[in-house]
């Protein structure tokens, strides 16, 4: 393996681990807002690490420029989408449970 493959592995392995952690958070966290937090926060960082690793593999090519544009798109749209989802849930009446173990309030 050359230096670019090692650099790509150094970025892609933590990115993959973060995506796995986000997936576990989606499955294990108790209610909507904590699941949304797990997905929204980790998603941007993990995608950045993963796309950075791919950029090391591609080298200075047009593909790297496209990866950078994809990262910029994700950097702006992922937090915005999470905010829009949380705002829609809050507006529709979904609230966190007052006590641990209590079922969340239903919007209807």
PDB file of C-alpha atoms in Angstrom:
ATOM      1  CA  UNK A   1       0.000   0.000   0.000  1.00  0.00           C
ATOM      2  CA  UNK A   2       1.236   3.475  -0.813  1.00  0.00           C
ATOM      3  CA  UNK A   3       0.754   6.655   1.240  1.00  0.00           C
ATOM      4  CA  UNK A   4      -2.506   7.663  -0.464  1.00  0.00           C
ATOM      5  CA  UNK A   5      -4.107   4.316   0.329  1.00  0.00           C
ATOM      6  CA  UNK A   6      -2.966   4.546   3.963  1.00  0.00           C
ATOM      7  CA  UNK A   7      -4.305   8.095   4.187  1.00  0.00           C
ATOM      8  CA  UNK A   8      -7.599   7.002   2.660  1.00  0.00           C
ATOM      9  CA  UNK A   9      -7.852   4.132   5.120  1.00  0.00           C
ATOM     10  CA  UNK A  10      -7.071   6.484   8.021  1.00  0.00           C
ATOM     11  CA  UNK A  11     -10.041   8.649   7.026  1.00  0.00           C
ATOM     12  CA  UNK A  12     -12.487   6.015   5.823  1.00  0.00           C
ATOM     13  CA  UNK A  13     -12.213   3.716   8.838  1.00  0.00           C
ATOM     14  CA  UNK A  14     -13.310   6.375  11.375  1.00  0.00           C
ATOM     15  CA  UNK A  15     -15.976   7.514   8.925  1.00  0.00           C
ATOM     16  CA  UNK A  16     -17.299   3.984   8.668  1.00  0.00           C
ATOM     17  CA  UNK A  17     -17.215   3.575  12.436  1.00  0.00           C
ATOM     18  CA  UNK A  18     -19.166   6.811  12.890  1.00  0.00           C
ATOM     19  CA  UNK A  19     -21.782   5.697  10.368  1.00  0.00           C
ATOM     20  CA  UNK A  20     -22.118   2.427  12.251  1.00  0.00           C
ATOM     21  CA  UNK A  21     -22.512   4.316  15.540  1.00  0.00           C
ATOM     22  CA  UNK A  22     -25.168   6.549  13.946  1.00  0.00           C
ATOM     23  CA  UNK A  23     -27.037   3.473  12.746  1.00  0.00           C
ATOM     24  CA  UNK A  24     -26.925   1.970  16.222  1.00  0.00           C
ATOM     25  CA  UNK A  25     -28.162   5.273  17.637  1.00  0.00           C
ATOM     26  CA  UNK A  26     -31.098   5.213  15.267  1.00  0.00           C
ATOM     27  CA  UNK A  27     -31.988   1.741  16.453  1.00  0.00           C
ATOM     28  CA  UNK A  28     -31.320   2.092  20.169  1.00  0.00           C
ATOM     29  CA  UNK A  29     -32.212   5.645  21.244  1.00  0.00           C
ATOM     30  CA  UNK A  30     -35.616   5.889  22.888  1.00  0.00           C
ATOM     31  CA  UNK A  31     -37.439   8.689  21.072  1.00  0.00           C
ATOM     32  CA  UNK A  32     -37.538  10.754  17.920  1.00  0.00           C
ATOM     33  CA  UNK A  33     -35.421  13.729  18.963  1.00  0.00           C
ATOM     34  CA  UNK A  34     -32.494  11.712  20.279  1.00  0.00           C
ATOM     35  CA  UNK A  35     -32.568   9.544  17.164  1.00  0.00           C
ATOM     36  CA  UNK A  36     -32.587  12.636  15.009  1.00  0.00           C
ATOM     37  CA  UNK A  37     -29.634  14.029  16.953  1.00  0.00           C
ATOM     38  CA  UNK A  38     -27.627  10.836  16.438  1.00  0.00           C
ATOM     39  CA  UNK A  39     -28.298  10.786  12.737  1.00  0.00           C
ATOM     40  CA  UNK A  40     -27.850  14.488  12.105  1.00  0.00           C
ATOM     41  CA  UNK A  41     -24.662  15.183  14.011  1.00  0.00           C
ATOM     42  CA  UNK A  42     -22.719  12.114  13.025  1.00  0.00           C
ATOM     43  CA  UNK A  43     -23.916  12.041   9.443  1.00  0.00           C
ATOM     44  CA  UNK A  44     -22.075  15.187   8.373  1.00  0.00           C
ATOM     45  CA  UNK A  45     -18.770  14.274  10.027  1.00  0.00           C
ATOM     46  CA  UNK A  46     -18.844  10.675   8.822  1.00  0.00           C
ATOM     47  CA  UNK A  47     -19.639  11.701   5.262  1.00  0.00           C
ATOM     48  CA  UNK A  48     -16.808  14.233   5.365  1.00  0.00           C
ATOM     49  CA  UNK A  49     -14.313  11.649   6.557  1.00  0.00           C
ATOM     50  CA  UNK A  50     -15.484   9.096   4.029  1.00  0.00           C
ATOM     51  CA  UNK A  51     -15.432  11.536   1.107  1.00  0.00           C
ATOM     52  CA  UNK A  52     -11.987  12.789   2.228  1.00  0.00           C
ATOM     53  CA  UNK A  53     -10.721   9.233   2.108  1.00  0.00           C
ATOM     54  CA  UNK A  54     -12.104   8.798  -1.375  1.00  0.00           C
ATOM     55  CA  UNK A  55     -10.420  12.054  -2.412  1.00  0.00           C
ATOM     56  CA  UNK A  56      -7.057  10.642  -1.324  1.00  0.00           C
ATOM     57  CA  UNK A  57      -7.686   7.581  -3.456  1.00  0.00           C
ATOM     58  CA  UNK A  58      -8.711   9.604  -6.520  1.00  0.00           C
ATOM     59  CA  UNK A  59      -5.786  12.033  -6.310  1.00  0.00           C
ATOM     60  CA  UNK A  60      -5.923  15.456  -7.967  1.00  0.00           C
ATOM     61  CA  UNK A  61      -8.598  14.678 -10.566  1.00  0.00           C
ATOM     62  CA  UNK A  62     -12.034  15.868 -11.565  1.00  0.00           C
ATOM     63  CA  UNK A  63     -13.445  13.159  -9.305  1.00  0.00           C
ATOM     64  CA  UNK A  64     -11.924  14.879  -6.276  1.00  0.00           C
ATOM     65  CA  UNK A  65     -13.590  18.139  -7.257  1.00  0.00           C
ATOM     66  CA  UNK A  66     -16.914  16.319  -7.536  1.00  0.00           C
ATOM     67  CA  UNK A  67     -16.383  14.761  -4.091  1.00  0.00           C
ATOM     68  CA  UNK A  68     -15.706  18.223  -2.663  1.00  0.00           C
ATOM     69  CA  UNK A  69     -18.925  19.514  -4.200  1.00  0.00           C
ATOM     70  CA  UNK A  70     -20.838  16.544  -2.786  1.00  0.00           C
ATOM     71  CA  UNK A  71     -19.358  17.290   0.646  1.00  0.00           C
ATOM     72  CA  UNK A  72     -20.386  20.939   0.409  1.00  0.00           C
ATOM     73  CA  UNK A  73     -23.891  19.862  -0.553  1.00  0.00           C
ATOM     74  CA  UNK A  74     -24.083  17.487   2.421  1.00  0.00           C
ATOM     75  CA  UNK A  75     -22.562  20.094   4.738  1.00  0.00           C
ATOM     76  CA  UNK A  76     -25.447  22.465   4.063  1.00  0.00           C
ATOM     77  CA  UNK A  77     -28.367  20.090   3.477  1.00  0.00           C
ATOM     78  CA  UNK A  78     -27.945  17.532   6.263  1.00  0.00           C
ATOM     79  CA  UNK A  79     -28.244  19.971   9.222  1.00  0.00           C
ATOM     80  CA  UNK A  80     -31.007  21.814   7.406  1.00  0.00           C
ATOM     81  CA  UNK A  81     -32.961  18.613   6.859  1.00  0.00           C
ATOM     82  CA  UNK A  82     -32.543  17.621  10.520  1.00  0.00           C
ATOM     83  CA  UNK A  83     -33.729  21.035  11.640  1.00  0.00           C
ATOM     84  CA  UNK A  84     -36.729  20.851   9.312  1.00  0.00           C
ATOM     85  CA  UNK A  85     -37.667  17.396  10.632  1.00  0.00           C
ATOM     86  CA  UNK A  86     -37.327  18.485  14.260  1.00  0.00           C
ATOM     87  CA  UNK A  87     -39.309  21.650  13.620  1.00  0.00           C
ATOM     88  CA  UNK A  88     -42.080  19.713  11.872  1.00  0.00           C
ATOM     89  CA  UNK A  89     -42.259  17.217  14.744  1.00  0.00           C
ATOM     90  CA  UNK A  90     -42.352  20.004  17.354  1.00  0.00           C
ATOM     91  CA  UNK A  91     -44.987  21.943  15.432  1.00  0.00           C
ATOM     92  CA  UNK A  92     -47.171  18.871  15.071  1.00  0.00           C
ATOM     93  CA  UNK A  93     -47.089  18.324  18.846  1.00  0.00           C
ATOM     94  CA  UNK A  94     -44.549  15.532  19.316  1.00  0.00           C
ATOM     95  CA  UNK A  95     -42.880  16.037  22.726  1.00  0.00           C
ATOM     96  CA  UNK A  96     -40.225  14.119  24.605  1.00  0.00           C
ATOM     97  CA  UNK A  97     -41.525  11.927  27.417  1.00  0.00           C
ATOM     98  CA  UNK A  98     -41.408  13.566  30.846  1.00  0.00           C
ATOM     99  CA  UNK A  99     -40.091  10.452  32.599  1.00  0.00           C
ATOM    100  CA  UNK A 100     -37.675   7.805  31.269  1.00  0.00           C
ATOM    101  CA  UNK A 101     -39.617   4.808  30.049  1.00  0.00           C
ATOM    102  CA  UNK A 102     -42.786   6.778  29.495  1.00  0.00           C
ATOM    103  CA  UNK A 103     -44.117   6.597  25.929  1.00  0.00           C
ATOM    104  CA  UNK A 104     -43.718   9.824  23.927  1.00  0.00           C
ATOM    105  CA  UNK A 105     -46.690  12.058  23.369  1.00  0.00           C
ATOM    106  CA  UNK A 106     -48.526  11.464  20.153  1.00  0.00           C
ATOM    107  CA  UNK A 107     -48.981  14.378  17.770  1.00  0.00           C
ATOM    108  CA  UNK A 108     -52.626  13.391  17.271  1.00  0.00           C
TER     109      UNK A 108
END
